[in-house]
Short mmCIF file of C-alpha atoms in Angstrom, two decimals:
data_model
loop_
_atom_site.label_atom_id
_atom_site.label_comp_id
_atom_site.label_asym_id
_atom_site.label_seq_id
_atom_site.Cartn_x
_atom_site.Cartn_y
_atom_site.Cartn_z
CA UNK A 17 -0.27 -0.22 -0.10
CA UNK A 18 2.24 2.84 -1.22
CA UNK A 19 1.57 6.24 -0.69
CA UNK A 20 1.77 8.89 -3.59
CA UNK A 21 2.10 12.74 -3.50
CA UNK A 22 -0.84 14.30 -3.60
CA UNK A 23 0.79 17.53 -5.33
CA UNK A 24 4.01 18.48 -4.96
CA UNK A 25 6.26 15.39 -6.40
CA UNK A 26 9.37 15.73 -4.11
CA UNK A 27 6.58 14.29 -1.33
CA UNK A 28 7.05 10.75 -2.81
CA UNK A 29 9.11 9.11 -0.13
CA UNK A 30 12.62 7.30 -1.04
CA UNK A 31 11.45 3.89 0.76
CA UNK A 32 8.42 4.68 -2.08
CA UNK A 33 10.18 4.67 -4.89
CA UNK A 34 12.59 2.10 -4.01
CA UNK A 35 9.95 -0.37 -4.18
CA UNK A 36 8.32 1.08 -6.89
CA UNK A 37 10.84 -0.02 -9.04
CA UNK A 38 11.32 -3.42 -8.01
CA UNK A 39 8.03 -4.64 -7.59
CA UNK A 40 6.59 -7.61 -9.84
CA UNK A 41 3.41 -5.12 -10.93
CA UNK A 42 2.21 -2.34 -10.04
CA UNK A 43 -1.55 -1.80 -9.68
CA UNK A 44 -2.91 1.43 -10.45
CA UNK A 45 -6.06 3.33 -9.67
CA UNK A 46 -5.63 4.98 -13.32
CA UNK A 47 -2.92 3.79 -15.63
CA UNK A 48 -2.67 6.77 -17.69
CA UNK A 49 -1.95 8.84 -14.41
CA UNK A 50 0.29 6.73 -12.31
CA UNK A 51 1.78 6.37 -15.88
CA UNK A 52 2.85 9.92 -15.75
CA UNK A 53 4.10 10.14 -12.57
CA UNK A 54 6.66 6.63 -12.64
CA UNK A 55 7.50 8.16 -15.78
CA UNK A 56 8.77 11.09 -14.44
CA UNK A 57 10.61 8.82 -11.68
CA UNK A 58 12.44 6.92 -14.19
CA UNK A 59 9.83 4.04 -12.98
CA UNK A 60 9.26 1.16 -16.00
CA UNK A 61 6.96 -1.54 -14.18
CA UNK A 62 4.30 -3.48 -15.40
CA UNK A 63 0.98 -1.82 -14.29
CA UNK A 64 -2.33 -2.77 -14.07
CA UNK A 65 -5.75 -1.21 -13.28
CA UNK A 66 -7.51 -1.39 -10.33
CA UNK A 67 -10.28 1.23 -9.74
CA UNK A 68 -13.88 1.57 -8.52
CA UNK A 69 -15.25 0.05 -11.77
CA UNK A 70 -13.41 -3.02 -11.26
CA UNK A 71 -12.42 -3.36 -7.70
CA UNK A 72 -14.40 -6.72 -6.62
CA UNK A 73 -13.12 -8.68 -9.21
CA UNK A 74 -9.57 -7.59 -9.57
CA UNK A 75 -8.99 -7.33 -5.75
CA UNK A 76 -9.43 -11.16 -5.92
CA UNK A 77 -7.34 -11.66 -9.31
CA UNK A 78 -4.16 -9.68 -7.79
CA UNK A 79 -4.46 -11.36 -4.25
CA UNK A 80 -3.70 -14.99 -6.23
CA UNK A 81 -1.56 -13.17 -8.04
CA UNK A 82 -0.01 -12.28 -4.38
CA UNK A 83 -0.78 -15.35 -3.41
CA UNK A 84 1.49 -16.89 -6.82
CA UNK A 85 5.16 -15.42 -5.26
CA UNK A 86 4.24 -12.06 -6.71
CA UNK A 87 5.01 -8.78 -5.05
CA UNK A 88 2.46 -5.47 -5.83
CA UNK A 89 2.28 -2.44 -5.12
CA UNK A 90 -1.22 -0.47 -4.78
CA UNK A 91 -0.76 3.08 -5.91
CA UNK A 92 -3.62 4.78 -6.31
CA UNK A 93 -3.89 8.41 -8.26
CA UNK A 94 -2.96 10.63 -4.86
CA UNK A 95 -2.11 10.02 -2.12
CA UNK A 96 -3.06 6.89 0.81
CA UNK A 97 -4.55 3.79 -1.08
CA UNK A 98 -8.06 2.53 0.90
CA UNK A 99 -8.54 6.51 1.88
CA UNK A 100 -11.47 7.63 0.23
CA UNK A 101 -9.69 5.52 -2.31
CA UNK A 102 -9.82 1.95 -3.87
CA UNK A 103 -7.75 -0.28 -1.90
CA UNK A 104 -10.01 -1.83 1.16
CA UNK A 105 -11.29 -4.67 -0.97
CA UNK A 106 -7.72 -5.77 -2.31
CA UNK A 107 -6.64 -5.39 1.60
CA UNK A 108 -9.32 -7.50 2.98
CA UNK A 109 -9.17 -10.25 0.01
CA UNK A 110 -4.95 -10.46 1.45
CA UNK A 111 -6.06 -10.78 4.93
CA UNK A 112 -8.39 -13.70 4.16
CA UNK A 113 -6.06 -15.88 2.46
CA UNK A 114 -3.43 -15.17 4.99
CA UNK A 115 -0.80 -12.83 3.01
CA UNK A 116 1.12 -9.90 4.20
CA UNK A 117 0.06 -6.49 3.69
CA UNK A 118 2.73 -4.18 4.09
CA UNK A 119 1.84 0.40 4.10
CA UNK A 120 4.22 2.52 2.84
CA UNK A 121 3.89 5.72 4.67
CA UNK A 122 3.41 9.00 2.76
CA UNK A 123 0.96 11.87 1.56
CA UNK A 124 -2.66 11.83 3.14
CA UNK A 125 -4.48 15.17 2.27
CA UNK A 126 -6.80 15.08 5.61
CA UNK A 127 -4.17 14.80 7.68
CA UNK A 128 -1.72 17.27 5.85
CA UNK A 129 -4.60 19.72 6.01
CA UNK A 130 -5.68 18.93 9.43
CA UNK A 131 -1.78 19.56 11.02
CA UNK A 132 -2.54 23.39 9.44
CA UNK A 133 -5.52 24.47 9.66
CA UNK A 134 -5.42 25.68 13.35
CA UNK A 135 -8.34 23.66 14.73
CA UNK A 136 -7.73 21.16 17.18
CA UNK A 137 -5.63 17.86 16.89
CA UNK A 138 -6.79 16.12 20.25
CA UNK A 139 -8.63 13.81 18.04
CA UNK A 140 -10.23 14.30 14.87
CA UNK A 141 -13.27 12.24 12.83
CA UNK A 142 -12.47 11.45 9.20
CA UNK A 143 -15.92 11.08 7.44
CA UNK A 144 -14.66 10.61 3.60
CA UNK A 145 -16.59 12.13 1.00
CA UNK A 146 -20.23 14.29 1.50
CA UNK A 147 -23.38 12.82 -0.01
CA UNK A 148 -23.99 15.16 -2.65
CA UNK A 149 -27.62 16.14 -1.47
CA UNK A 150 -28.59 18.85 -0.01
CA UNK A 151 -30.69 16.91 2.63
CA UNK A 152 -28.16 14.08 3.00
CA UNK A 153 -24.80 16.45 3.72
CA UNK A 154 -27.28 18.27 6.46
CA UNK A 155 -28.12 15.49 7.82
CA UNK A 156 -24.68 14.41 8.42
CA UNK A 157 -23.88 17.61 10.31
CA UNK A 158 -27.20 17.69 12.66
CA UNK A 159 -25.51 14.49 13.27
CA UNK A 160 -22.96 15.47 14.45
CA UNK A 161 -23.39 19.00 15.88
CA UNK A 162 -22.37 18.18 19.45
CA UNK A 163 -19.30 16.14 17.60
CA UNK A 164 -16.30 16.78 20.50
CA UNK A 165 -13.55 16.57 17.98
CA UNK A 166 -12.73 17.81 14.53
CA UNK A 167 -14.75 16.56 11.61
CA UNK A 168 -12.45 16.22 8.66
CA UNK A 169 -13.97 15.86 5.04
CA UNK A 170 -13.33 15.88 1.62
CA UNK A 171 -15.43 17.76 -1.20
CA UNK A 172 -15.39 18.49 -4.59
CA UNK A 173 -14.61 21.88 -6.24
CA UNK A 174 -18.58 21.45 -7.79
CA UNK A 175 -19.79 20.90 -4.38
CA UNK A 176 -17.70 23.18 -1.56
CA UNK A 177 -19.99 26.36 -1.41
CA UNK A 178 -22.96 23.98 -1.24
CA UNK A 179 -21.33 22.26 1.57
CA UNK A 180 -20.04 25.09 3.36
CA UNK A 181 -23.54 26.96 3.19
CA UNK A 182 -25.15 23.57 4.59
CA UNK A 183 -22.53 24.12 7.61
CA UNK A 184 -23.12 27.67 7.99
CA UNK A 185 -27.31 27.21 7.63
CA UNK A 186 -27.24 23.69 9.96
CA UNK A 187 -24.24 24.37 12.54
CA UNK A 188 -24.68 28.26 12.37
CA UNK A 189 -22.36 31.20 10.75
CA UNK A 190 -20.05 31.17 14.06
CA UNK A 191 -18.68 27.52 13.64
CA UNK A 192 -15.48 27.85 13.51
CA UNK A 193 -14.11 25.88 9.90
CA UNK A 194 -10.93 25.49 7.72
CA UNK A 195 -11.12 25.08 3.85
CA UNK A 196 -7.77 23.57 2.49
CA UNK A 197 -7.94 23.88 -1.00
CA UNK A 198 -4.70 22.02 -3.70
CA UNK A 199 -2.28 21.46 -0.80
CA UNK A 200 1.07 21.15 -1.99
CA UNK A 201 0.51 22.69 -5.02
CA UNK A 202 1.20 25.97 -6.54
CA UNK A 203 -2.34 27.29 -5.49
CA UNK A 204 -2.32 25.59 -2.21
CA UNK A 205 -4.66 27.93 -0.17
CA UNK A 206 -5.68 27.48 3.53
CA UNK A 207 -9.37 29.86 4.92
CA UNK A 208 -10.01 29.69 8.32
CA UNK A 209 -12.54 31.21 10.98
CA UNK A 210 -16.10 31.31 11.80
CA UNK A 211 -18.16 29.53 8.92
CA UNK A 212 -19.56 32.76 7.45
CA UNK A 213 -16.56 34.59 6.85
CA UNK A 214 -14.81 31.37 4.92
CA UNK A 215 -17.98 31.39 3.28
CA UNK A 216 -17.57 34.87 1.75
CA UNK A 217 -14.01 34.49 1.47
CA UNK A 218 -14.27 31.29 -0.32
CA UNK A 219 -16.59 32.94 -2.51
CA UNK A 220 -14.29 35.13 -4.35
CA UNK A 221 -11.82 32.04 -4.99
CA UNK A 222 -11.16 30.26 -8.35
CA UNK A 223 -13.17 26.96 -7.06
CA UNK A 224 -11.33 24.55 -8.59
CA UNK A 225 -8.88 21.58 -7.77
CA UNK A 226 -9.76 19.32 -4.45
CA UNK A 227 -10.74 20.91 -1.22
CA UNK A 228 -10.27 19.46 2.47
CA UNK A 229 -13.29 20.62 4.65
CA UNK A 230 -12.60 20.81 8.53
CA UNK A 231 -15.16 21.71 11.31
CA UNK A 232 -14.09 22.54 14.80
CA UNK A 233 -16.06 20.97 18.04
CA UNK A 234 -19.29 23.38 19.11
CA UNK A 235 -17.73 26.38 21.32
CA UNK A 236 -14.73 26.25 20.01
CA UNK A 237 -12.67 29.74 18.91
CA UNK A 238 -9.45 30.56 16.98
#
């Protein structure tokens, strides 16, 4: 399970690069995206597709390959496999067969964003991507209204404004939040403060790229 950069290529660890250069096969979320990364690193190893559309079948096939003695590295387009990305089913298939699964840690958008957010880090609840429908998002926020740790969520550029509006509506304009945009990339941006203030500042930005939305526990002030 090899973590790959979420933006800055220099964030790939030496261990990860060395491992990718010597495994028998690299399983990729998108062979073209990963091919571009591997090409920049000078790594030329056989690649196979492993993504959300073929994950069930591919997991069993790859696990069988590992059981036969081949070494396989799993990477996603960016970040750590299995965390809001494909990977869980392959790990489960390997564990069921008693096969070793080795984490090769590295970049993770949720942890990176939280570390620089200014929100409490004594504990956090990572809930992945929010539901696309307004009613479901608002129900989630209402359910976690009194959560005593920071909520960490992923959101697309198409829905981040609506999600932040839902935070303001359900949790109140004074709830402290942080929106992190394009972490480790050229246009990396952090907006931290009351939900209403962050919402106004976000409206002045180009809503492109990937976002992490973090919500502080009730009563927290920056």
